[in-house]
N, CA, C, O and CB atoms as a CASP TS submission, in Angstrom:
PFRMAT TS
TARGET T0000
AUTHOR 0000-0000-0000
METHOD Language model
MODEL 1
PARENT N/A
ATOM      1  N   LYS     1       0.827  -1.195   0.000  1.00  0.00           N
ATOM      2  CA  LYS     1       0.000   0.000   0.000  1.00  0.00           C
ATOM      3  C   LYS     1       0.872   1.259   0.000  1.00  0.00           C
ATOM      4  O   LYS     1       0.528   2.249  -0.646  1.00  0.00           O
ATOM      5  CB  LYS     1      -0.941  -0.002   1.214  1.00  0.00           C
ATOM      6  N   PHE     2       1.978   1.227   0.708  1.00  0.00           N
ATOM      7  CA  PHE     2       2.877   2.383   0.757  1.00  0.00           C
ATOM      8  C   PHE     2       3.373   2.758  -0.637  1.00  0.00           C
ATOM      9  O   PHE     2       3.437   3.941  -0.973  1.00  0.00           O
ATOM     10  CB  PHE     2       4.068   2.092   1.675  1.00  0.00           C
ATOM     11  N   ASN     3       3.725   1.762  -1.448  1.00  0.00           N
ATOM     12  CA  ASN     3       4.230   2.042  -2.788  1.00  0.00           C
ATOM     13  C   ASN     3       3.184   2.707  -3.673  1.00  0.00           C
ATOM     14  O   ASN     3       3.517   3.586  -4.468  1.00  0.00           O
ATOM     15  CB  ASN     3       4.706   0.764  -3.438  1.00  0.00           C
ATOM     16  N   ILE     4       1.938   2.304  -3.547  1.00  0.00           N
ATOM     17  CA  ILE     4       0.858   2.906  -4.335  1.00  0.00           C
ATOM     18  C   ILE     4       0.692   4.368  -3.949  1.00  0.00           C
ATOM     19  O   ILE     4       0.576   5.226  -4.824  1.00  0.00           O
ATOM     20  CB  ILE     4      -0.473   2.139  -4.130  1.00  0.00           C
ATOM     21  N   ILE     5       0.678   4.660  -2.666  1.00  0.00           N
ATOM     22  CA  ILE     5       0.529   6.036  -2.207  1.00  0.00           C
ATOM     23  C   ILE     5       1.711   6.875  -2.678  1.00  0.00           C
ATOM     24  O   ILE     5       1.527   7.997  -3.149  1.00  0.00           O
ATOM     25  CB  ILE     5       0.408   6.089  -0.672  1.00  0.00           C
ATOM     26  N   LYS     6       2.905   6.347  -2.556  1.00  0.00           N
ATOM     27  CA  LYS     6       4.103   7.074  -2.971  1.00  0.00           C
ATOM     28  C   LYS     6       4.085   7.330  -4.476  1.00  0.00           C
ATOM     29  O   LYS     6       4.438   8.421  -4.925  1.00  0.00           O
ATOM     30  CB  LYS     6       5.368   6.294  -2.580  1.00  0.00           C
ATOM     31  N   MET     7       3.678   6.340  -5.250  1.00  0.00           N
ATOM     32  CA  MET     7       3.644   6.491  -6.690  1.00  0.00           C
ATOM     33  C   MET     7       2.664   7.596  -7.082  1.00  0.00           C
ATOM     34  O   MET     7       2.990   8.427  -7.929  1.00  0.00           O
ATOM     35  CB  MET     7       3.261   5.165  -7.361  1.00  0.00           C
ATOM     36  N   LYS     8       1.489   7.623  -6.493  1.00  0.00           N
ATOM     37  CA  LYS     8       0.502   8.647  -6.810  1.00  0.00           C
ATOM     38  C   LYS     8       0.999  10.024  -6.394  1.00  0.00           C
ATOM     39  O   LYS     8       0.764  11.011  -7.091  1.00  0.00           O
ATOM     40  CB  LYS     8      -0.830   8.337  -6.126  1.00  0.00           C
ATOM     41  N   LYS     9       1.674  10.088  -5.276  1.00  0.00           N
ATOM     42  CA  LYS     9       2.159  11.363  -4.764  1.00  0.00           C
ATOM     43  C   LYS     9       3.232  11.950  -5.679  1.00  0.00           C
ATOM     44  O   LYS     9       3.296  13.168  -5.845  1.00  0.00           O
ATOM     45  CB  LYS     9       2.709  11.191  -3.349  1.00  0.00           C
ATOM     46  N   ASP    10       4.066  11.114  -6.269  1.00  0.00           N
ATOM     47  CA  ASP    10       5.147  11.576  -7.125  1.00  0.00           C
ATOM     48  C   ASP    10       4.677  11.934  -8.535  1.00  0.00           C
ATOM     49  O   ASP    10       5.386  12.630  -9.262  1.00  0.00           O
ATOM     50  CB  ASP    10       6.216  10.524  -7.200  1.00  0.00           C
ATOM     51  N   LYS    11       3.517  11.477  -8.919  1.00  0.00           N
ATOM     52  CA  LYS    11       3.013  11.691 -10.274  1.00  0.00           C
ATOM     53  C   LYS    11       2.276  13.026 -10.373  1.00  0.00           C
ATOM     54  O   LYS    11       1.478  13.370  -9.501  1.00  0.00           O
ATOM     55  CB  LYS    11       2.082  10.537 -10.688  1.00  0.00           C
ATOM     56  N   ASP    12       2.547  13.768 -11.435  1.00  0.00           N
ATOM     57  CA  ASP    12       1.810  15.004 -11.676  1.00  0.00           C
ATOM     58  C   ASP    12       0.382  14.658 -12.084  1.00  0.00           C
ATOM     59  O   ASP    12       0.157  13.817 -12.954  1.00  0.00           O
ATOM     60  CB  ASP    12       2.505  15.867 -12.768  1.00  0.00           C
ATOM     61  N   LEU    13      -0.575  15.317 -11.445  1.00  0.00           N
ATOM     62  CA  LEU    13      -1.980  15.055 -11.738  1.00  0.00           C
ATOM     63  C   LEU    13      -2.625  16.191 -12.516  1.00  0.00           C
ATOM     64  O   LEU    13      -3.660  16.003 -13.156  1.00  0.00           O
ATOM     65  CB  LEU    13      -2.743  14.818 -10.455  1.00  0.00           C
ATOM     66  N   ASN    14      -2.016  17.368 -12.463  1.00  0.00           N
ATOM     67  CA  ASN    14      -2.569  18.476 -13.230  1.00  0.00           C
ATOM     68  C   ASN    14      -1.447  19.221 -13.950  1.00  0.00           C
ATOM     69  O   ASN    14      -0.269  19.070 -13.627  1.00  0.00           O
ATOM     70  CB  ASN    14      -3.358  19.437 -12.313  1.00  0.00           C
ATOM     71  N   ARG    15      -1.841  20.021 -14.926  1.00  0.00           N
ATOM     72  CA  ARG    15      -0.894  20.779 -15.752  1.00  0.00           C
ATOM     73  C   ARG    15      -1.099  22.282 -15.583  1.00  0.00           C
ATOM     74  O   ARG    15      -0.785  23.054 -16.489  1.00  0.00           O
ATOM     75  CB  ARG    15      -1.044  20.392 -17.233  1.00  0.00           C
ATOM     76  N   ILE    16      -1.619  22.700 -14.443  1.00  0.00           N
ATOM     77  CA  ILE    16      -1.928  24.113 -14.236  1.00  0.00           C
ATOM     78  C   ILE    16      -0.671  24.972 -14.401  1.00  0.00           C
ATOM     79  O   ILE    16      -0.695  25.982 -15.104  1.00  0.00           O
ATOM     80  CB  ILE    16      -2.544  24.331 -12.840  1.00  0.00           C
ATOM     81  N   LYS    17       0.413  24.574 -13.761  1.00  0.00           N
ATOM     82  CA  LYS    17       1.660  25.350 -13.836  1.00  0.00           C
ATOM     83  C   LYS    17       2.144  25.465 -15.283  1.00  0.00           C
ATOM     84  O   LYS    17       2.541  26.543 -15.725  1.00  0.00           O
ATOM     85  CB  LYS    17       2.756  24.698 -12.961  1.00  0.00           C
ATOM     86  N   VAL    18       2.110  24.358 -16.011  1.00  0.00           N
ATOM     87  CA  VAL    18       2.570  24.336 -17.402  1.00  0.00           C
ATOM     88  C   VAL    18       1.737  25.284 -18.263  1.00  0.00           C
ATOM     89  O   VAL    18       2.284  26.056 -19.051  1.00  0.00           O
ATOM     90  CB  VAL    18       2.501  22.906 -17.969  1.00  0.00           C
ATOM     91  N   VAL    19       0.416  25.224 -18.111  1.00  0.00           N
ATOM     92  CA  VAL    19      -0.463  26.058 -18.934  1.00  0.00           C
ATOM     93  C   VAL    19      -0.304  27.538 -18.559  1.00  0.00           C
ATOM     94  O   VAL    19      -0.337  28.400 -19.437  1.00  0.00           O
ATOM     95  CB  VAL    19      -1.940  25.616 -18.770  1.00  0.00           C
ATOM     96  N   LEU    20      -0.136  27.838 -17.281  1.00  0.00           N
ATOM     97  CA  LEU    20       0.111  29.232 -16.885  1.00  0.00           C
ATOM     98  C   LEU    20       1.362  29.774 -17.573  1.00  0.00           C
ATOM     99  O   LEU    20       1.362  30.899 -18.072  1.00  0.00           O
ATOM    100  CB  LEU    20       0.259  29.343 -15.349  1.00  0.00           C
ATOM    101  N   VAL    21       2.420  28.977 -17.599  1.00  0.00           N
ATOM    102  CA  VAL    21       3.673  29.396 -18.257  1.00  0.00           C
ATOM    103  C   VAL    21       3.434  29.597 -19.752  1.00  0.00           C
ATOM    104  O   VAL    21       3.873  30.590 -20.331  1.00  0.00           O
ATOM    105  CB  VAL    21       4.801  28.343 -18.027  1.00  0.00           C
ATOM    106  N   GLU    22       2.733  28.645 -20.369  1.00  0.00           N
ATOM    107  CA  GLU    22       2.449  28.752 -21.807  1.00  0.00           C
ATOM    108  C   GLU    22       1.666  30.028 -22.132  1.00  0.00           C
ATOM    109  O   GLU    22       1.866  30.639 -23.181  1.00  0.00           O
ATOM    110  CB  GLU    22       1.662  27.521 -22.285  1.00  0.00           C
ATOM    111  N   LYS    23       0.778  30.417 -21.221  1.00  0.00           N
ATOM    112  CA  LYS    23      -0.073  31.596 -21.442  1.00  0.00           C
ATOM    113  C   LYS    23       0.577  32.884 -20.923  1.00  0.00           C
ATOM    114  O   LYS    23      -0.012  33.961 -21.017  1.00  0.00           O
ATOM    115  CB  LYS    23      -1.431  31.396 -20.762  1.00  0.00           C
ATOM    116  N   HIS    24       1.786  32.773 -20.378  1.00  0.00           N
ATOM    117  CA  HIS    24       2.505  33.924 -19.821  1.00  0.00           C
ATOM    118  C   HIS    24       1.712  34.595 -18.700  1.00  0.00           C
ATOM    119  O   HIS    24       1.648  35.821 -18.604  1.00  0.00           O
ATOM    120  CB  HIS    24       2.808  34.942 -20.923  1.00  0.00           C
ATOM    121  N   LEU    25       1.109  33.754 -17.854  1.00  0.00           N
ATOM    122  CA  LEU    25       0.330  34.233 -16.713  1.00  0.00           C
ATOM    123  C   LEU    25       0.965  33.725 -15.418  1.00  0.00           C
ATOM    124  O   LEU    25       1.724  32.756 -15.420  1.00  0.00           O
ATOM    125  CB  LEU    25      -1.153  33.769 -16.817  1.00  0.00           C
ATOM    126  N   THR    26       0.643  34.390 -14.329  1.00  0.00           N
ATOM    127  CA  THR    26       1.224  34.021 -13.040  1.00  0.00           C
ATOM    128  C   THR    26       0.199  33.329 -12.144  1.00  0.00           C
ATOM    129  O   THR    26      -1.012  33.424 -12.347  1.00  0.00           O
ATOM    130  CB  THR    26       1.781  35.259 -12.336  1.00  0.00           C
ATOM    131  N   SER    27       0.727  32.641 -11.161  1.00  0.00           N
ATOM    132  CA  SER    27      -0.154  32.011 -10.178  1.00  0.00           C
ATOM    133  C   SER    27      -0.876  33.084  -9.368  1.00  0.00           C
ATOM    134  O   SER    27      -1.997  32.862  -8.909  1.00  0.00           O
ATOM    135  CB  SER    27       0.648  31.071  -9.241  1.00  0.00           C
ATOM    136  N   LYS    28      -0.251  34.236  -9.189  1.00  0.00           N
ATOM    137  CA  LYS    28      -0.905  35.355  -8.490  1.00  0.00           C
ATOM    138  C   LYS    28      -2.133  35.812  -9.273  1.00  0.00           C
ATOM    139  O   LYS    28      -3.188  36.061  -8.689  1.00  0.00           O
ATOM    140  CB  LYS    28       0.086  36.543  -8.295  1.00  0.00           C
ATOM    141  N   TRP    29      -1.998  35.921 -10.588  1.00  0.00           N
ATOM    142  CA  TRP    29      -3.130  36.310 -11.429  1.00  0.00           C
ATOM    143  C   TRP    29      -4.267  35.300 -11.278  1.00  0.00           C
ATOM    144  O   TRP    29      -5.426  35.679 -11.110  1.00  0.00           O
ATOM    145  CB  TRP    29      -2.698  36.420 -12.912  1.00  0.00           C
ATOM    146  N   LEU    30      -3.925  34.012 -11.339  1.00  0.00           N
ATOM    147  CA  LEU    30      -4.944  32.967 -11.220  1.00  0.00           C
ATOM    148  C   LEU    30      -5.623  33.031  -9.856  1.00  0.00           C
ATOM    149  O   LEU    30      -6.842  32.888  -9.761  1.00  0.00           O
ATOM    150  CB  LEU    30      -4.321  31.575 -11.439  1.00  0.00           C
ATOM    151  N   ALA    31      -4.845  33.244  -8.810  1.00  0.00           N
ATOM    152  CA  ALA    31      -5.404  33.349  -7.461  1.00  0.00           C
ATOM    153  C   ALA    31      -6.408  34.497  -7.384  1.00  0.00           C
ATOM    154  O   ALA    31      -7.487  34.346  -6.811  1.00  0.00           O
ATOM    155  CB  ALA    31      -4.281  33.554  -6.425  1.00  0.00           C
ATOM    156  N   GLU    32      -6.053  35.633  -7.959  1.00  0.00           N
ATOM    157  CA  GLU    32      -6.957  36.787  -7.950  1.00  0.00           C
ATOM    158  C   GLU    32      -8.238  36.499  -8.718  1.00  0.00           C
ATOM    159  O   GLU    32      -9.325  36.872  -8.277  1.00  0.00           O
ATOM    160  CB  GLU    32      -6.263  38.009  -8.541  1.00  0.00           C
ATOM    161  N   GLN    33      -8.117  35.845  -9.856  1.00  0.00           N
ATOM    162  CA  GLN    33      -9.290  35.530 -10.685  1.00  0.00           C
ATOM    163  C   GLN    33     -10.248  34.579  -9.972  1.00  0.00           C
ATOM    164  O   GLN    33     -11.466  34.695 -10.106  1.00  0.00           O
ATOM    165  CB  GLN    33      -8.849  34.915 -12.014  1.00  0.00           C
ATOM    166  N   LEU    34      -9.684  33.639  -9.212  1.00  0.00           N
ATOM    167  CA  LEU    34     -10.497  32.611  -8.553  1.00  0.00           C
ATOM    168  C   LEU    34     -10.906  32.998  -7.134  1.00  0.00           C
ATOM    169  O   LEU    34     -11.738  32.325  -6.526  1.00  0.00           O
ATOM    170  CB  LEU    34      -9.740  31.302  -8.518  1.00  0.00           C
ATOM    171  N   GLY    35     -10.333  34.070  -6.603  1.00  0.00           N
ATOM    172  CA  GLY    35     -10.602  34.440  -5.216  1.00  0.00           C
ATOM    173  C   GLY    35      -9.980  33.449  -4.236  1.00  0.00           C
ATOM    174  O   GLY    35     -10.523  33.195  -3.161  1.00  0.00           O
ATOM    175  N   LYS    36      -8.841  32.899  -4.623  1.00  0.00           N
ATOM    176  CA  LYS    36      -8.115  31.928  -3.786  1.00  0.00           C
ATOM    177  C   LYS    36      -6.802  32.556  -3.343  1.00  0.00           C
ATOM    178  O   LYS    36      -6.366  33.562  -3.902  1.00  0.00           O
ATOM    179  CB  LYS    36      -7.855  30.586  -4.558  1.00  0.00           C
ATOM    180  N   SER    37      -6.182  31.963  -2.346  1.00  0.00           N
ATOM    181  CA  SER    37      -4.879  32.460  -1.906  1.00  0.00           C
ATOM    182  C   SER    37      -3.793  31.988  -2.867  1.00  0.00           C
ATOM    183  O   SER    37      -3.944  30.971  -3.543  1.00  0.00           O
ATOM    184  CB  SER    37      -4.568  31.989  -0.464  1.00  0.00           C
ATOM    185  N   THR    38      -2.696  32.742  -2.916  1.00  0.00           N
ATOM    186  CA  THR    38      -1.569  32.321  -3.740  1.00  0.00           C
ATOM    187  C   THR    38      -0.985  31.016  -3.206  1.00  0.00           C
ATOM    188  O   THR    38      -0.414  30.229  -3.961  1.00  0.00           O
ATOM    189  CB  THR    38      -0.488  33.418  -3.783  1.00  0.00           C
ATOM    190  N   CYS    39      -1.130  30.793  -1.905  1.00  0.00           N
ATOM    191  CA  CYS    39      -0.662  29.544  -1.290  1.00  0.00           C
ATOM    192  C   CYS    39      -1.427  28.348  -1.866  1.00  0.00           C
ATOM    193  O   CYS    39      -0.827  27.313  -2.159  1.00  0.00           O
ATOM    194  CB  CYS    39      -0.830  29.598   0.253  1.00  0.00           C
ATOM    195  N   THR    40      -2.723  28.481  -2.027  1.00  0.00           N
ATOM    196  CA  THR    40      -3.548  27.411  -2.602  1.00  0.00           C
ATOM    197  C   THR    40      -3.111  27.108  -4.031  1.00  0.00           C
ATOM    198  O   THR    40      -2.934  25.947  -4.399  1.00  0.00           O
ATOM    199  CB  THR    40      -5.043  27.800  -2.573  1.00  0.00           C
ATOM    200  N   ILE    41      -2.938  28.149  -4.827  1.00  0.00           N
ATOM    201  CA  ILE    41      -2.516  27.964  -6.219  1.00  0.00           C
ATOM    202  C   ILE    41      -1.143  27.299  -6.269  1.00  0.00           C
ATOM    203  O   ILE    41      -0.896  26.424  -7.100  1.00  0.00           O
ATOM    204  CB  ILE    41      -2.484  29.320  -6.967  1.00  0.00           C
ATOM    205  N   SER    42      -0.263  27.718  -5.383  1.00  0.00           N
ATOM    206  CA  SER    42       1.078  27.130  -5.309  1.00  0.00           C
ATOM    207  C   SER    42       1.010  25.634  -5.013  1.00  0.00           C
ATOM    208  O   SER    42       1.759  24.847  -5.592  1.00  0.00           O
ATOM    209  CB  SER    42       1.913  27.839  -4.236  1.00  0.00           C
ATOM    210  N   LYS    43       0.118  25.247  -4.117  1.00  0.00           N
ATOM    211  CA  LYS    43      -0.048  23.818  -3.787  1.00  0.00           C
ATOM    212  C   LYS    43      -0.552  23.037  -4.997  1.00  0.00           C
ATOM    213  O   LYS    43      -0.128  21.904  -5.224  1.00  0.00           O
ATOM    214  CB  LYS    43      -1.029  23.642  -2.601  1.00  0.00           C
ATOM    215  N   TRP    44      -1.449  23.633  -5.771  1.00  0.00           N
ATOM    216  CA  TRP    44      -1.934  22.967  -6.979  1.00  0.00           C
ATOM    217  C   TRP    44      -0.809  22.828  -7.997  1.00  0.00           C
ATOM    218  O   TRP    44      -0.638  21.769  -8.601  1.00  0.00           O
ATOM    219  CB  TRP    44      -3.114  23.744  -7.591  1.00  0.00           C
ATOM    220  N   CYS    45      -0.038  23.906  -8.186  1.00  0.00           N
ATOM    221  CA  CYS    45       1.038  23.904  -9.182  1.00  0.00           C
ATOM    222  C   CYS    45       2.168  22.958  -8.806  1.00  0.00           C
ATOM    223  O   CYS    45       2.855  22.428  -9.679  1.00  0.00           O
ATOM    224  CB  CYS    45       1.588  25.306  -9.360  1.00  0.00           C
ATOM    225  N   SER    46       2.361  22.745  -7.515  1.00  0.00           N
ATOM    226  CA  SER    46       3.434  21.847  -7.065  1.00  0.00           C
ATOM    227  C   SER    46       2.921  20.438  -6.782  1.00  0.00           C
ATOM    228  O   SER    46       3.664  19.587  -6.293  1.00  0.00           O
ATOM    229  CB  SER    46       4.100  22.409  -5.813  1.00  0.00           C
ATOM    230  N   GLN    47       1.645  20.198  -7.093  1.00  0.00           N
ATOM    231  CA  GLN    47       1.032  18.871  -6.957  1.00  0.00           C
ATOM    232  C   GLN    47       0.863  18.434  -5.500  1.00  0.00           C
ATOM    233  O   GLN    47       0.676  17.246  -5.235  1.00  0.00           O
ATOM    234  CB  GLN    47       1.867  17.846  -7.693  1.00  0.00           C
ATOM    235  N   LYS    48       0.925  19.373  -4.552  1.00  0.00           N
ATOM    236  CA  LYS    48       0.745  19.019  -3.136  1.00  0.00           C
ATOM    237  C   LYS    48      -0.721  18.829  -2.795  1.00  0.00           C
ATOM    238  O   LYS    48      -1.054  18.116  -1.848  1.00  0.00           O
ATOM    239  CB  LYS    48       1.349  20.094  -2.235  1.00  0.00           C
ATOM    240  N   SER    49      -1.593  19.458  -3.554  1.00  0.00           N
ATOM    241  CA  SER    49      -3.034  19.233  -3.446  1.00  0.00           C
ATOM    242  C   SER    49      -3.628  19.478  -4.826  1.00  0.00           C
ATOM    243  O   SER    49      -2.955  19.975  -5.729  1.00  0.00           O
ATOM    244  CB  SER    49      -3.698  20.168  -2.354  1.00  0.00           C
ATOM    245  N   GLN    50      -4.897  19.123  -4.972  1.00  0.00           N
ATOM    246  CA  GLN    50      -5.546  19.226  -6.278  1.00  0.00           C
ATOM    247  C   GLN    50      -6.864  19.995  -6.161  1.00  0.00           C
ATOM    248  O   GLN    50      -7.592  19.839  -5.180  1.00  0.00           O
ATOM    249  CB  GLN    50      -5.794  17.821  -6.871  1.00  0.00           C
ATOM    250  N   PRO    51      -7.166  20.817  -7.154  1.00  0.00           N
ATOM    251  CA  PRO    51      -8.467  21.485  -7.167  1.00  0.00           C
ATOM    252  C   PRO    51      -9.573  20.490  -7.526  1.00  0.00           C
ATOM    253  O   PRO    51      -9.318  19.469  -8.165  1.00  0.00           O
ATOM    254  CB  PRO    51      -8.460  22.668  -8.165  1.00  0.00           C
ATOM    255  N   ASP    52     -10.795  20.799  -7.109  1.00  0.00           N
ATOM    256  CA  ASP    52     -11.916  19.937  -7.506  1.00  0.00           C
ATOM    257  C   ASP    52     -12.263  20.203  -8.977  1.00  0.00           C
ATOM    258  O   ASP    52     -11.772  21.162  -9.574  1.00  0.00           O
ATOM    259  CB  ASP    52     -13.164  20.184  -6.588  1.00  0.00           C
ATOM    260  N   LEU    53     -13.097  19.362  -9.541  1.00  0.00           N
ATOM    261  CA  LEU    53     -13.407  19.466 -10.972  1.00  0.00           C
ATOM    262  C   LEU    53     -14.122  20.762 -11.326  1.00  0.00           C
ATOM    263  O   LEU    53     -13.922  21.301 -12.414  1.00  0.00           O
ATOM    264  CB  LEU    53     -14.256  18.292 -11.404  1.00  0.00           C
ATOM    265  N   GLN    54     -14.944  21.263 -10.431  1.00  0.00           N
ATOM    266  CA  GLN    54     -15.627  22.540 -10.677  1.00  0.00           C
ATOM    267  C   GLN    54     -14.584  23.661 -10.810  1.00  0.00           C
ATOM    268  O   GLN    54     -14.708  24.533 -11.670  1.00  0.00           O
ATOM    269  CB  GLN    54     -16.641  22.862  -9.523  1.00  0.00           C
ATOM    270  N   THR    55     -13.573  23.629  -9.964  1.00  0.00           N
ATOM    271  CA  THR    55     -12.508  24.629 -10.026  1.00  0.00           C
ATOM    272  C   THR    55     -11.657  24.438 -11.275  1.00  0.00           C
ATOM    273  O   THR    55     -11.249  25.411 -11.909  1.00  0.00           O
ATOM    274  CB  THR    55     -11.629  24.557  -8.772  1.00  0.00           C
ATOM    275  N   ILE    56     -11.392  23.184 -11.627  1.00  0.00           N
ATOM    276  CA  ILE    56     -10.657  22.901 -12.879  1.00  0.00           C
ATOM    277  C   ILE    56     -11.409  23.512 -14.061  1.00  0.00           C
ATOM    278  O   ILE    56     -10.795  24.090 -14.958  1.00  0.00           O
ATOM    279  CB  ILE    56     -10.474  21.356 -13.089  1.00  0.00           C
ATOM    280  N   ASP    57     -12.742  23.384 -14.061  1.00  0.00           N
ATOM    281  CA  ASP    57     -13.544  23.972 -15.139  1.00  0.00           C
ATOM    282  C   ASP    57     -13.400  25.491 -15.171  1.00  0.00           C
ATOM    283  O   ASP    57     -13.289  26.080 -16.247  1.00  0.00           O
ATOM    284  CB  ASP    57     -15.020  23.589 -14.973  1.00  0.00           C
ATOM    285  N   LYS    58     -13.402  26.131 -13.994  1.00  0.00           N
ATOM    286  CA  LYS    58     -13.222  27.588 -13.926  1.00  0.00           C
ATOM    287  C   LYS    58     -11.846  27.987 -14.446  1.00  0.00           C
ATOM    288  O   LYS    58     -11.710  28.958 -15.191  1.00  0.00           O
ATOM    289  CB  LYS    58     -13.405  28.091 -12.479  1.00  0.00           C
ATOM    290  N   ILE    59     -10.829  27.231 -14.048  1.00  0.00           N
ATOM    291  CA  ILE    59      -9.470  27.515 -14.495  1.00  0.00           C
ATOM    292  C   ILE    59      -9.377  27.362 -16.014  1.00  0.00           C
ATOM    293  O   ILE    59      -8.778  28.198 -16.691  1.00  0.00           O
ATOM    294  CB  ILE    59      -8.456  26.580 -13.792  1.00  0.00           C
ATOM    295  N   ALA    60      -9.966  26.302 -16.539  1.00  0.00           N
ATOM    296  CA  ALA    60      -9.957  26.069 -17.987  1.00  0.00           C
ATOM    297  C   ALA    60     -10.605  27.241 -18.724  1.00  0.00           C
ATOM    298  O   ALA    60     -10.101  27.691 -19.753  1.00  0.00           O
ATOM    299  CB  ALA    60     -10.691  24.754 -18.330  1.00  0.00           C
ATOM    300  N   SER    61     -11.710  27.722 -18.196  1.00  0.00           N
ATOM    301  CA  SER    61     -12.398  28.857 -18.804  1.00  0.00           C
ATOM    302  C   SER    61     -11.531  30.115 -18.764  1.00  0.00           C
ATOM    303  O   SER    61     -11.422  30.831 -19.760  1.00  0.00           O
ATOM    304  CB  SER    61     -13.729  29.113 -18.093  1.00  0.00           C
ATOM    305  N   LEU    62     -10.920  30.377 -17.616  1.00  0.00           N
ATOM    306  CA  LEU    62     -10.053  31.554 -17.477  1.00  0.00           C
ATOM    307  C   LEU    62      -8.851  31.498 -18.417  1.00  0.00           C
ATOM    308  O   LEU    62      -8.429  32.517 -18.964  1.00  0.00           O
ATOM    309  CB  LEU    62      -9.571  31.680 -16.037  1.00  0.00           C
ATOM    310  N   LEU    63      -8.314  30.311 -18.595  1.00  0.00           N
ATOM    311  CA  LEU    63      -7.127  30.137 -19.430  1.00  0.00           C
ATOM    312  C   LEU    63      -7.466  29.851 -20.889  1.00  0.00           C
ATOM    313  O   LEU    63      -6.580  29.725 -21.734  1.00  0.00           O
ATOM    314  CB  LEU    63      -6.279  29.019 -18.884  1.00  0.00           C
ATOM    315  N   ASN    64      -8.764  29.751 -21.169  1.00  0.00           N
ATOM    316  CA  ASN    64      -9.238  29.495 -22.528  1.00  0.00           C
ATOM    317  C   ASN    64      -8.658  28.201 -23.103  1.00  0.00           C
ATOM    318  O   ASN    64      -8.168  28.158 -24.232  1.00  0.00           O
ATOM    319  CB  ASN    64      -8.883  30.667 -23.434  1.00  0.00           C
ATOM    320  N   VAL    65      -8.733  27.142 -22.276  1.00  0.00           N
ATOM    321  CA  VAL    65      -8.304  25.811 -22.706  1.00  0.00           C
ATOM    322  C   VAL    65      -9.389  24.802 -22.319  1.00  0.00           C
ATOM    323  O   VAL    65     -10.279  25.106 -21.525  1.00  0.00           O
ATOM    324  CB  VAL    65      -6.920  25.426 -22.067  1.00  0.00           C
ATOM    325  N   LYS    66      -9.301  23.616 -22.881  1.00  0.00           N
ATOM    326  CA  LYS    66     -10.228  22.546 -22.501  1.00  0.00           C
ATOM    327  C   LYS    66      -9.792  21.957 -21.161  1.00  0.00           C
ATOM    328  O   LYS    66      -8.611  21.985 -20.815  1.00  0.00           O
ATOM    329  CB  LYS    66     -10.286  21.436 -23.600  1.00  0.00           C
ATOM    330  N   ARG    67     -10.749  21.429 -20.420  1.00  0.00           N
ATOM    331  CA  ARG    67     -10.449  20.789 -19.134  1.00  0.00           C
ATOM    332  C   ARG    67      -9.370  19.735 -19.313  1.00  0.00           C
ATOM    333  O   ARG    67      -8.481  19.598 -18.472  1.00  0.00           O
ATOM    334  CB  ARG    67     -11.719  20.155 -18.524  1.00  0.00           C
ATOM    335  N   SER    68      -9.448  18.995 -20.404  1.00  0.00           N
ATOM    336  CA  SER    68      -8.481  17.906 -20.636  1.00  0.00           C
ATOM    337  C   SER    68      -7.038  18.430 -20.746  1.00  0.00           C
ATOM    338  O   SER    68      -6.095  17.673 -20.517  1.00  0.00           O
ATOM    339  CB  SER    68      -8.853  17.137 -21.920  1.00  0.00           C
ATOM    340  N   ASN    69      -6.858  19.698 -21.089  1.00  0.00           N
ATOM    341  CA  ASN    69      -5.508  20.279 -21.147  1.00  0.00           C
ATOM    342  C   ASN    69      -4.915  20.504 -19.765  1.00  0.00           C
ATOM    343  O   ASN    69      -3.708  20.701 -19.631  1.00  0.00           O
ATOM    344  CB  ASN    69      -5.537  21.595 -21.903  1.00  0.00           C
ATOM    345  N   LEU    70      -5.755  20.475 -18.740  1.00  0.00           N
ATOM    346  CA  LEU    70      -5.298  20.746 -17.380  1.00  0.00           C
ATOM    347  C   LEU    70      -5.117  19.483 -16.542  1.00  0.00           C
ATOM    348  O   LEU    70      -4.549  19.530 -15.451  1.00  0.00           O
ATOM    349  CB  LEU    70      -6.268  21.663 -16.695  1.00  0.00           C
ATOM    350  N   ILE    71      -5.603  18.359 -17.056  1.00  0.00           N
ATOM    351  CA  ILE    71      -5.564  17.114 -16.273  1.00  0.00           C
ATOM    352  C   ILE    71      -4.641  16.111 -16.962  1.00  0.00           C
ATOM    353  O   ILE    71      -4.738  15.877 -18.166  1.00  0.00           O
ATOM    354  CB  ILE    71      -6.999  16.511 -16.104  1.00  0.00           C
ATOM    355  N   VAL    72      -3.755  15.532 -16.180  1.00  0.00           N
ATOM    356  CA  VAL    72      -2.866  14.490 -16.700  1.00  0.00           C
ATOM    357  C   VAL    72      -3.633  13.187 -16.718  1.00  0.00           C
ATOM    358  O   VAL    72      -4.223  12.792 -15.712  1.00  0.00           O
ATOM    359  CB  VAL    72      -1.563  14.360 -15.845  1.00  0.00           C
ATOM    360  N   ASP    73      -3.628  12.521 -17.852  1.00  0.00           N
ATOM    361  CA  ASP    73      -4.373  11.271 -18.010  1.00  0.00           C
ATOM    362  C   ASP    73      -3.631  10.110 -17.399  1.00  0.00           C
ATOM    363  O   ASP    73      -4.114   8.978 -17.441  1.00  0.00           O
ATOM    364  CB  ASP    73      -4.645  10.993 -19.476  1.00  0.00           C
TER
END
């Protein structure tokens, strides 16, 4: 069980940081748009926590990308 948890923890689950860089936007900008703290956005970008699907949809809309562009398959 430990190996499964470790494997999931090491794997990137979202591409928020990558898409922000591609769009030349900052995590601070995203935090302001979503009404979230920069700390929360940082945790998402570093894969320490994940946004829910409703938030992923909001992020996709703000970044003008499809939801699938933000989620690692």
